[in-house]
Coordinates of C-alpha atoms in Angstrom, one line a residue:
Chain U
X285 CA 208.8 159.5 5.5
X286 CA 212.2 160.2 7.1
X287 CA 211.5 159.6 10.7
X288 CA 214.3 157.3 11.8
X289 CA 212.2 155.8 14.5
X290 CA 209.5 154.8 12.1
X291 CA 209.0 151.1 11.5
X292 CA 209.1 152.0 7.8
X293 CA 212.9 152.4 8.1
X294 CA 213.2 148.9 9.2
X295 CA 213.3 145.8 7.1
X296 CA 210.4 143.4 7.0
X297 CA 212.7 140.9 8.7
X298 CA 212.7 143.0 11.8
X299 CA 208.9 142.9 12.1
X300 CA 208.8 140.0 14.6
X301 CA 211.3 141.8 16.8
X302 CA 209.3 145.0 16.6
X303 CA 206.1 143.5 17.7
X304 CA 207.7 142.1 20.8
X305 CA 209.5 145.2 21.7
X306 CA 207.6 147.7 23.8
X307 CA 209.7 150.7 22.8
X308 CA 209.3 149.7 19.2
X309 CA 205.5 149.6 19.6
X310 CA 205.6 153.0 21.2
X311 CA 207.8 154.4 18.6
X312 CA 205.7 152.9 15.9
X313 CA 202.5 154.3 17.4
X314 CA 204.1 157.7 17.8
X315 CA 205.1 157.7 14.1
X316 CA 201.6 156.6 13.1
X317 CA 200.1 159.4 15.2
X318 CA 202.4 161.9 13.5
X319 CA 201.4 160.6 10.2
X320 CA 197.7 160.8 11.2
X321 CA 198.2 164.4 12.3
X322 CA 199.6 165.4 8.9
X323 CA 196.5 164.1 7.0
X324 CA 193.4 166.1 7.0
X325 CA 191.1 163.1 6.8
X326 CA 192.6 161.3 9.8
X327 CA 192.7 164.6 11.7
X328 CA 189.0 165.0 11.1
X329 CA 188.4 161.5 12.3
X330 CA 190.5 162.2 15.4
X331 CA 188.5 165.3 16.2
X332 CA 185.2 163.5 15.5
X333 CA 186.2 160.6 17.8
X334 CA 187.3 163.0 20.5
X335 CA 184.3 165.2 20.4
X336 CA 181.9 162.3 20.2
X337 CA 183.4 160.5 23.1
X338 CA 183.7 163.7 25.1
X339 CA 180.0 164.3 24.8
X340 CA 179.1 160.7 25.5
X341 CA 181.3 160.6 28.6
X342 CA 180.1 163.8 30.1
X343 CA 176.5 162.7 29.5
X344 CA 177.0 159.3 31.1
X345 CA 178.7 160.7 34.1
X346 CA 175.8 163.2 34.5
X347 CA 177.7 166.4 33.8
X348 CA 175.9 167.0 30.5
X349 CA 172.1 166.7 30.1
X350 CA 169.3 167.7 27.9
X351 CA 166.0 168.4 29.5
X352 CA 163.0 168.4 27.2
X353 CA 161.0 171.5 27.2
X354 CA 163.8 173.6 28.6
X355 CA 164.4 177.0 27.2
X356 CA 165.6 180.5 28.0
X357 CA 168.8 182.3 27.6
X358 CA 172.3 181.1 28.4
X359 CA 172.9 181.3 32.1
X360 CA 175.9 180.6 34.3
X361 CA 175.6 180.0 38.0
X362 CA 178.8 179.6 40.0
X363 CA 179.2 177.6 43.1
X364 CA 180.0 179.6 46.3
X365 CA 182.9 177.4 47.2
X366 CA 185.2 176.9 44.1
X367 CA 187.3 174.4 46.1
X368 CA 184.4 172.0 45.3
X369 CA 186.3 171.4 42.1
X370 CA 188.6 169.2 44.1
X371 CA 186.0 167.4 46.2
X372 CA 185.5 163.8 45.3
X373 CA 181.9 162.9 44.5
X374 CA 182.5 159.3 43.5
X375 CA 185.0 157.1 41.7
X376 CA 187.1 159.5 39.6
X377 CA 184.3 162.0 39.9
X378 CA 184.8 165.5 41.1
X379 CA 182.6 168.4 42.1
X380 CA 181.3 171.0 39.7
X381 CA 181.9 174.7 40.1
X382 CA 179.4 176.1 37.7
X383 CA 176.1 175.3 36.1
X384 CA 175.9 176.4 32.5
X385 CA 172.4 176.3 30.9
X386 CA 171.7 177.0 27.3
X387 CA 168.2 176.3 26.2
X388 CA 167.5 172.6 27.0
X389 CA 171.2 171.8 27.6
X390 CA 172.6 171.9 31.1
X391 CA 176.3 171.4 31.7
X392 CA 177.9 171.1 35.1
X393 CA 181.4 172.5 34.8
X394 CA 183.7 170.2 36.8
X395 CA 187.3 171.1 35.8
X396 CA 188.8 167.8 36.9
X397 CA 186.0 165.8 35.3
X398 CA 186.6 167.7 32.1
X399 CA 190.3 167.1 32.2
X400 CA 189.8 163.4 32.7
X401 CA 187.2 163.4 29.9
X402 CA 189.5 165.2 27.5
X403 CA 192.3 162.7 28.3
X404 CA 190.0 159.7 27.7
X405 CA 188.5 161.3 24.7
X406 CA 191.9 162.0 23.3
X407 CA 192.9 158.4 23.6
X408 CA 189.7 157.3 21.9
X409 CA 190.2 159.9 19.1
X410 CA 193.7 158.6 18.6
X411 CA 192.5 155.0 18.5
X412 CA 189.8 155.9 16.0
X413 CA 192.2 157.9 13.8
X414 CA 194.7 155.1 13.7
X415 CA 192.1 152.6 13.0
X416 CA 190.9 154.7 10.2
X417 CA 194.4 154.9 8.7
X418 CA 194.8 151.2 9.1
X419 CA 191.6 150.7 7.1
X420 CA 192.4 153.1 4.3
X421 CA 196.0 152.1 3.8
X422 CA 196.7 149.3 1.3
X423 CA 197.8 146.8 4.0
X424 CA 195.0 144.9 5.6
X425 CA 194.4 145.2 9.3
X426 CA 193.5 142.6 11.9
X427 CA 190.5 142.6 14.0
X428 CA 192.3 144.3 16.9
X429 CA 191.8 147.6 15.0
X430 CA 188.3 147.8 16.5
X431 CA 189.4 147.3 20.0
X432 CA 190.3 151.0 20.2
X433 CA 186.7 152.0 20.2
X434 CA 185.6 149.2 22.6
X435 CA 188.4 150.1 25.0
X436 CA 186.6 153.4 25.8
X437 CA 183.4 151.6 26.9
X438 CA 184.4 150.9 30.5
X439 CA 184.8 154.5 31.3
X440 CA 181.3 155.2 29.9
X441 CA 179.9 152.8 32.5
X442 CA 181.6 154.6 35.4
X443 CA 178.8 157.2 35.7
X444 CA 177.3 157.1 39.2
X445 CA 174.1 158.6 40.7
X446 CA 174.3 159.9 44.2
X447 CA 174.2 156.4 45.4
X448 CA 175.2 153.6 43.1
X449 CA 176.2 153.2 39.5
X450 CA 173.7 154.6 37.1
X451 CA 174.2 151.9 34.6
X452 CA 172.8 149.4 37.0
X453 CA 169.6 151.3 37.1
X454 CA 169.4 151.1 33.3
X455 CA 170.1 147.4 33.0
X456 CA 168.2 146.4 36.2
X457 CA 171.1 144.7 37.9
X458 CA 171.3 144.9 41.7
X459 CA 174.5 146.3 43.1
X460 CA 176.6 144.5 45.6
X461 CA 179.5 145.8 47.7
X462 CA 181.8 143.9 45.3
X463 CA 180.2 145.3 42.2
X464 CA 180.4 148.8 43.5
X465 CA 184.0 148.3 44.5
X466 CA 184.7 147.1 41.0
X467 CA 183.2 150.2 39.5
X468 CA 186.1 152.3 40.9
X469 CA 188.4 150.3 38.5
X470 CA 186.4 151.2 35.4
X471 CA 188.3 154.4 34.5
X472 CA 191.8 152.9 35.1
X473 CA 190.8 149.9 33.2
X474 CA 189.6 152.1 30.3
X475 CA 192.9 154.0 30.3
X476 CA 194.9 150.8 30.2
X477 CA 192.8 149.3 27.5
X478 CA 192.9 152.5 25.4
X479 CA 196.7 152.8 25.6
X480 CA 197.1 149.1 24.9
X481 CA 194.8 149.2 21.9
X482 CA 196.5 152.3 20.7
X483 CA 199.8 150.5 20.7
X484 CA 198.3 147.5 19.0
X485 CA 196.7 149.5 16.2
X486 CA 199.6 151.9 16.0
X487 CA 202.0 149.2 15.1
X488 CA 199.8 148.1 12.2
X489 CA 199.9 151.4 10.5
X490 CA 202.7 151.8 8.0
X491 CA 203.3 155.6 7.8
X492 CA 205.4 155.0 4.7
X493 CA 202.3 153.7 2.9
X494 CA 200.2 156.7 3.6
Chain K
X244 CA 156.6 151.1 77.5
X245 CA 155.8 154.4 78.9
X246 CA 154.1 156.7 76.5
X247 CA 155.7 160.1 76.0
X248 CA 154.0 162.1 78.6
X249 CA 153.7 165.4 76.9
X250 CA 152.3 164.5 73.4
X251 CA 148.9 165.7 74.1
X252 CA 150.3 168.8 75.7
X253 CA 152.4 169.4 72.7
X254 CA 149.5 169.1 70.3
X255 CA 147.4 171.3 72.5
X256 CA 150.1 173.9 72.9
X257 CA 150.6 174.3 69.2
X258 CA 147.2 175.7 68.5
X259 CA 145.1 175.6 65.4
X260 CA 147.5 177.5 63.3
X261 CA 150.0 174.6 63.3
X262 CA 149.6 171.9 60.9
X263 CA 149.3 168.9 63.1
X264 CA 150.8 166.8 60.3
X265 CA 154.1 168.3 61.1
X266 CA 154.1 167.7 64.8
X267 CA 153.8 164.0 65.1
X268 CA 155.8 162.7 67.9
X269 CA 156.6 159.1 67.9
X270 CA 158.7 157.8 70.7
X271 CA 161.3 160.4 71.4
X272 CA 159.9 162.7 68.8
X273 CA 158.5 166.1 69.5
X274 CA 157.5 169.2 67.6
X275 CA 160.8 170.8 66.7
X276 CA 159.4 174.3 66.6
X277 CA 157.0 174.6 69.4
X278 CA 158.8 177.4 71.2
X279 CA 160.4 175.0 73.5
X280 CA 157.5 174.5 75.8
X281 CA 157.0 170.8 74.9
X282 CA 160.7 170.1 74.9
X283 CA 161.1 171.5 78.4
X284 CA 158.0 169.8 79.8
X285 CA 159.1 166.5 78.3
X286 CA 162.5 166.6 79.9
X287 CA 163.7 163.5 78.1
X288 CA 166.3 165.0 75.7
X289 CA 169.7 163.6 76.1
X290 CA 172.8 165.2 74.8
X291 CA 175.9 163.2 73.9
X292 CA 178.7 165.7 74.1
X293 CA 178.7 167.6 70.9
X294 CA 176.3 165.2 69.3
X295 CA 172.6 165.7 68.5
X296 CA 169.9 165.4 71.2
X297 CA 168.6 162.0 71.6
X298 CA 165.7 160.3 73.4
X299 CA 165.4 158.3 76.5
X300 CA 164.0 155.3 74.8
X301 CA 165.7 153.6 71.9
X302 CA 163.9 152.6 68.7
X303 CA 164.1 149.0 67.6
X304 CA 166.9 147.7 65.3
X305 CA 166.6 144.7 63.0
X306 CA 169.7 143.2 64.4
X307 CA 172.4 144.1 66.9
X308 CA 174.2 147.4 66.2
X309 CA 177.5 145.8 65.1
X310 CA 175.6 143.6 62.6
X311 CA 173.9 146.7 61.2
X312 CA 177.4 148.2 60.7
X313 CA 178.6 145.1 59.0
X314 CA 175.8 145.3 56.5
X315 CA 176.7 148.8 55.5
X316 CA 177.9 149.2 51.9
X317 CA 179.5 152.0 50.0
X318 CA 177.1 153.7 47.6
X319 CA 180.0 155.1 45.6
X320 CA 180.5 158.7 46.9
X321 CA 182.9 159.2 49.8
X322 CA 182.0 161.0 53.0
X323 CA 180.4 164.3 52.1
X324 CA 180.7 163.4 48.5
X325 CA 177.0 164.1 48.5
X326 CA 177.1 167.5 50.2
X327 CA 174.6 168.5 52.7
X328 CA 173.0 172.0 52.4
X329 CA 174.3 173.9 55.4
X330 CA 173.2 177.4 54.6
X331 CA 169.7 177.0 53.1
X332 CA 168.0 179.9 51.5
X333 CA 164.3 180.2 50.9
X334 CA 162.1 181.9 48.4
X335 CA 158.4 182.6 48.1
X336 CA 156.1 180.3 46.2
X337 CA 156.0 182.9 43.4
X338 CA 159.7 182.8 43.1
X339 CA 159.8 179.0 42.5
X340 CA 158.2 178.8 39.0
X341 CA 160.4 175.8 38.3
X342 CA 158.3 173.6 40.6
X343 CA 155.6 171.7 38.7
X344 CA 152.3 171.2 40.4
X345 CA 152.8 167.5 40.7
X346 CA 156.4 167.6 42.0
X347 CA 156.9 166.1 45.4
X348 CA 157.8 168.3 48.3
X349 CA 158.4 167.6 51.9
X350 CA 156.4 170.1 53.9
X351 CA 156.9 171.4 57.4
X352 CA 154.4 173.8 59.0
X353 CA 155.0 175.4 62.4
X354 CA 153.9 178.4 64.4
X355 CA 156.4 180.4 62.4
X356 CA 155.1 179.5 59.0
X357 CA 155.4 176.8 56.4
X358 CA 158.4 175.5 54.5
X359 CA 158.6 173.2 51.5
X360 CA 161.7 171.2 50.7
X361 CA 161.5 170.1 47.1
X362 CA 162.5 166.5 46.4
X363 CA 164.3 167.6 43.3
X364 CA 166.8 169.5 45.4
X365 CA 167.1 167.1 48.3
X366 CA 167.8 164.2 45.9
X367 CA 171.1 165.9 45.2
X368 CA 172.0 166.6 48.9
X369 CA 170.0 164.3 51.1
X370 CA 170.5 166.5 54.2
X371 CA 169.5 170.1 54.7
X372 CA 170.7 171.6 58.0
X373 CA 168.2 174.3 58.7
X374 CA 167.0 176.4 61.6
X375 CA 163.2 176.5 62.0
X376 CA 161.7 179.0 64.4
X377 CA 165.1 179.3 66.1
X378 CA 165.6 175.5 66.5
X379 CA 168.4 173.7 64.6
X380 CA 166.9 170.8 62.6
X381 CA 167.9 168.6 59.8
X382 CA 165.5 167.8 57.0
X383 CA 166.7 164.5 55.4
X384 CA 165.7 162.5 52.4
X385 CA 166.9 159.1 51.2
X386 CA 165.9 158.6 47.5
X387 CA 166.7 154.8 47.6
X388 CA 164.2 154.1 50.3
X389 CA 161.8 157.0 49.6
X390 CA 161.9 158.4 53.1
X391 CA 161.8 162.0 54.2
X392 CA 162.4 162.6 57.9
X393 CA 163.1 165.5 60.2
X394 CA 165.6 165.4 63.1
X395 CA 166.6 167.8 65.8
X396 CA 170.4 168.4 65.5
X397 CA 171.3 170.5 68.5
X398 CA 174.6 172.4 67.9
X399 CA 175.9 169.9 65.4
X400 CA 175.1 169.3 61.8
X401 CA 174.4 166.1 59.9
X402 CA 176.3 165.0 56.8
X403 CA 176.1 162.1 54.3
X404 CA 178.5 159.3 55.1
X405 CA 178.4 157.8 51.6
X406 CA 177.4 154.4 53.1
X407 CA 174.1 152.7 52.9
X408 CA 172.4 150.0 54.9
X409 CA 169.3 148.3 53.5
X410 CA 169.7 150.9 50.8
X411 CA 169.1 153.6 53.4
X412 CA 171.2 156.7 53.8
X413 CA 173.6 156.5 56.8
X414 CA 174.0 160.0 58.1
X415 CA 176.7 161.0 60.5
X416 CA 176.8 163.9 62.9
X417 CA 179.8 166.2 62.7
X418 CA 180.1 166.5 66.4
X419 CA 180.8 162.9 67.3
X420 CA 181.2 161.4 63.9
X421 CA 178.6 158.8 64.8
X422 CA 176.7 156.9 62.2
X423 CA 172.9 157.3 62.2
X424 CA 171.0 155.2 59.6
X425 CA 168.1 157.5 58.7
X426 CA 165.1 155.3 59.0
X427 CA 166.4 153.6 62.2
X428 CA 167.2 157.0 63.6
X429 CA 169.5 155.3 66.0
X430 CA 173.3 155.3 66.5
X431 CA 175.3 152.4 65.3
X432 CA 179.0 151.8 65.5
X433 CA 181.0 153.1 62.5
X434 CA 184.6 153.6 61.4
X435 CA 184.7 157.1 62.8
X436 CA 183.1 156.3 66.1
X437 CA 183.0 152.7 67.0
X438 CA 181.4 152.9 70.4
X439 CA 178.7 155.6 70.4
X440 CA 175.9 155.6 72.9
X441 CA 173.1 153.6 71.4
X442 CA 170.5 156.2 71.4
X443 CA 167.8 157.3 69.1
X444 CA 167.4 160.8 67.5
X445 CA 164.6 163.2 68.3
X446 CA 162.4 163.2 65.2
X447 CA 159.6 165.2 63.7
X448 CA 157.2 164.7 61.0
X449 CA 157.6 165.9 57.4
X450 CA 154.6 165.6 55.1
X451 CA 155.4 164.1 51.7
X452 CA 152.9 165.6 49.3
X453 CA 152.9 167.5 46.0
X454 CA 153.7 171.1 45.4
X455 CA 150.1 171.7 44.3
X456 CA 148.6 170.3 47.5
X457 CA 151.1 172.0 49.8
X458 CA 150.9 175.4 48.2
X459 CA 147.1 175.3 48.2
X460 CA 147.1 174.5 51.9
X461 CA 149.9 177.0 52.7
X462 CA 149.8 179.8 50.1
X463 CA 152.4 181.7 52.0
X464 CA 154.8 178.9 52.2
X465 CA 158.5 179.4 51.7
X466 CA 160.4 177.1 49.4
X467 CA 163.9 175.9 49.7
X468 CA 165.9 177.8 47.0
X469 CA 167.9 176.2 44.3
X470 CA 170.5 178.7 45.2
X471 CA 172.2 176.2 47.5
X472 CA 175.7 177.4 47.0
X473 CA 176.4 174.2 45.0
X474 CA 176.6 173.7 41.2
X475 CA 174.0 170.9 40.8
X476 CA 171.5 170.0 38.2
X477 CA 168.1 170.2 40.0
X478 CA 166.3 169.6 36.7
X479 CA 167.1 166.0 36.6
X480 CA 166.7 163.2 39.0
X481 CA 169.4 160.6 38.5
X482 CA 167.1 157.8 39.6
X483 CA 163.9 158.4 37.8
X484 CA 160.9 160.5 38.3
X485 CA 157.9 160.9 40.7
X486 CA 156.1 163.1 38.3
X487 CA 155.2 160.8 36.6
X488 CA 156.5 157.9 38.7
X489 CA 159.0 155.9 36.8
X490 CA 162.6 154.6 36.8
X491 CA 163.8 153.5 40.2
X492 CA 160.7 154.8 41.8
X493 CA 158.4 152.4 39.9
X494 CA 156.6 150.1 42.3
X495 CA 157.9 146.9 40.8
X496 CA 161.5 147.9 40.2
X497 CA 164.1 146.3 42.4
X498 CA 166.1 148.1 45.1
X499 CA 169.5 149.3 44.0
X500 CA 171.4 147.3 46.6
X501 CA 170.7 144.1 48.5
X502 CA 167.7 144.5 50.7
X503 CA 167.2 143.1 54.2
X504 CA 163.7 142.1 53.1
X505 CA 162.4 139.0 51.4
X506 CA 158.8 140.0 52.1
X507 CA 156.9 140.0 48.8
X508 CA 153.5 140.8 50.1
X509 CA 153.8 144.1 48.3
X510 CA 156.0 145.1 45.4
X511 CA 159.3 146.6 46.6
X512 CA 158.6 150.3 46.0
X513 CA 155.0 150.3 47.1
X514 CA 154.5 153.2 49.4
X515 CA 153.5 152.4 53.0
X516 CA 152.8 154.7 55.9
X517 CA 155.0 153.2 58.6
X518 CA 155.1 153.9 62.3
X519 CA 157.4 152.3 64.8
X520 CA 158.0 152.6 68.6
X521 CA 160.1 150.5 71.0
X522 CA 157.2 148.2 71.1
X523 CA 157.0 147.3 67.4
X524 CA 156.1 148.6 64.0
X525 CA 153.0 148.8 61.8
X526 CA 152.6 149.7 58.1
X527 CA 149.6 150.8 56.1
X528 CA 149.6 150.6 52.4
X529 CA 149.1 154.1 51.2
X530 CA 146.7 153.3 48.4
X531 CA 144.5 151.2 50.7
X532 CA 144.5 153.9 53.3
X533 CA 143.5 156.5 50.7
X534 CA 140.7 154.3 49.6
X535 CA 139.4 153.3 53.0
X536 CA 140.0 156.5 55.0
X537 CA 140.3 154.8 58.3
X538 CA 142.2 151.5 59.0
X539 CA 142.4 149.8 62.4
X540 CA 145.6 147.9 63.2
X541 CA 148.0 146.8 65.8
X542 CA 151.5 147.9 66.7
X543 CA 153.0 145.4 69.1
X544 CA 150.1 144.7 71.4
X545 CA 148.7 148.2 71.0
X546 CA 145.6 149.0 68.9
X547 CA 146.3 151.8 66.5
X548 CA 144.2 153.7 64.0
X549 CA 145.5 155.1 60.7
X550 CA 143.7 158.0 59.1
X551 CA 143.9 159.4 55.6
X552 CA 144.1 163.2 55.1
X553 CA 142.8 164.0 51.6
X554 CA 144.0 167.5 51.1
X555 CA 147.7 166.7 51.4
X556 CA 147.1 163.0 50.5
X557 CA 148.9 161.9 53.6
X558 CA 148.1 159.8 56.7
X559 CA 148.4 159.8 60.4
X560 CA 148.6 157.0 62.9
X561 CA 147.2 157.1 66.5
X562 CA 147.4 154.8 69.4
X563 CA 143.9 153.7 70.2
X564 CA 144.2 151.6 73.4
X565 CA 140.5 151.8 74.3
X566 CA 139.5 150.8 70.8
X567 CA 137.4 153.9 70.3
X568 CA 135.2 153.9 67.2
X569 CA 135.4 156.5 64.5
X570 CA 133.7 157.1 61.2
X571 CA 135.2 158.7 58.2
X572 CA 133.0 161.2 56.3
X573 CA 134.1 163.6 53.6
X574 CA 137.7 163.8 54.9
X575 CA 136.6 164.3 58.5
X576 CA 136.7 161.8 61.3
X577 CA 133.6 161.5 63.4
X578 CA 134.0 160.2 67.0
X579 CA 131.4 158.3 69.0
X580 CA 129.9 161.4 70.3
X581 CA 129.3 162.8 66.8
X582 CA 132.1 165.4 67.0
X583 CA 134.0 165.9 63.7
X584 CA 137.8 166.1 63.8
X585 CA 140.3 166.8 61.1
X586 CA 142.4 163.7 60.4
X587 CA 145.5 165.4 61.8
X588 CA 143.8 166.2 65.1
X589 CA 142.0 163.2 66.5
X590 CA 141.6 163.1 70.3
X591 CA 144.2 160.3 70.5
X592 CA 147.9 160.0 71.0
X593 CA 149.6 160.3 67.7
X594 CA 152.7 158.3 66.7
X595 CA 155.3 159.5 64.3
X596 CA 154.6 158.0 60.9
X597 CA 156.2 158.5 57.5
X598 CA 156.1 157.3 54.0
X599 CA 158.5 154.6 53.0
X600 CA 159.1 152.0 50.3
X601 CA 157.8 148.6 51.4
X602 CA 161.1 146.8 50.9
X603 CA 162.9 149.3 53.1
X604 CA 160.2 149.2 55.8
X605 CA 159.9 145.4 55.9
X606 CA 163.7 145.1 55.9
X607 CA 164.2 147.3 58.9
X608 CA 161.1 146.0 60.7
X609 CA 160.6 142.4 59.8
X610 CA 158.0 141.9 62.5
X611 CA 155.9 144.8 61.2
X612 CA 152.2 144.4 60.9
X613 CA 150.9 145.3 57.4
X614 CA 147.4 146.6 56.5
X615 CA 146.4 146.6 52.8

């Protein structure tokens, strides 16, 4: 490819310098993402990763649920006060402004939760797509390729019930003030990990080899 | 202590049409919807500026108020992150087909009629600021301690602070920003008002029962509508289920947060019927009460009598200072003269009692007596 910022335009001798240079890692990742966007297979992987994580995230934070035995037509019920969209209901959680029900599926439309979910899911999708490219290209990848998927896990744990993190109910661990305080870091930690892993996996992809 | 002087008067004034189960008056409590007669005759209401009305006598705390404050933890949501219902709407029983027969509701019956507050709605709001028969009240529910309690609120409203103590909801009143832990029903210092008057709220009884039992007893009951003004999913309880009982509500499951209690005589979530006054506290295991009908006990140095009411599957606790003897036959209580009384209308002085999870009750009232 002809992108002058791509690592492929550099010599192998520059590799060590590239890996220690932040701007180089970013440029390499951007180039890899562009390459991924041009391929149908990696684009499909990106979309699948994004959609899968989006659904998983919305379900774990409680915005999306499936109630067995539910039925009936699609209904939409709006909140009276749409400013609830900006009301904090927990750590990186915001109020919903509509309840959308379709058969057994209920979705609480919280615009800010959805934006955050799309941002996280986009990062996960990008990680998955680049990991995929790293695997299909001739050059072997290191173990860090898998970190892209794992990096999205902390945010999945950030779902909270009215009082206390839901995941603790599932695993039976008792909450403490410290633990609950720690839960407010899960989303930022996930973002940092996702960006970090994206840079790691991005620099491993050689767009020229695709 | 001095007994509330008007309790008998209150019960008498309500008449047979009022479900006595909703008119218990523990210390400081009174019927919230009695047309004001009992409240006036009692004359013990205290107002704290724009705050809710309080009682002359304070309920017991497990430790000094500042220590209670220091034990408060964040449950996650910020102040009002769990929104109270401030403009409740009600529908008829026929217009609430989504309620299953076995679903829990918190019932309130008054001269003006009956109301059911479904647990599935209150688990998302915890506080419903309502007006019942012209009187401003708050119907409150804490899912983590399994406690549904009614309070008079005066001109203010209650909200959810987002903090918990012994896993219990800490409410705050919007008039004075004072913290009020729900079960303790007593002011404690908090970040928004660090020197409130240490008084206790005026309480009234809610009956924790099932929709089937409540609607059978009160076919004309109104039901809190799901049209709360908020976009919430009332089809799913984030903690588990009472119908059937599972998840966080299972008897053996641990509390969500650290509990004050290390009393393991019962499993943590076992339901007890608890009653407390400035003199002490007593708890009756609900299953045992259901099985035995009548249970004698002690609260402080006072003899008390707990009675099961089979239609609503609830219980009542009475002071029984003279140790009067009663028999329980077919859901009726027979006194020593052979007269039958409904369980909610014994000729004794009733205390305010409510269902609670054992860990919460024993944590708040470590000196409680327990009858199993």
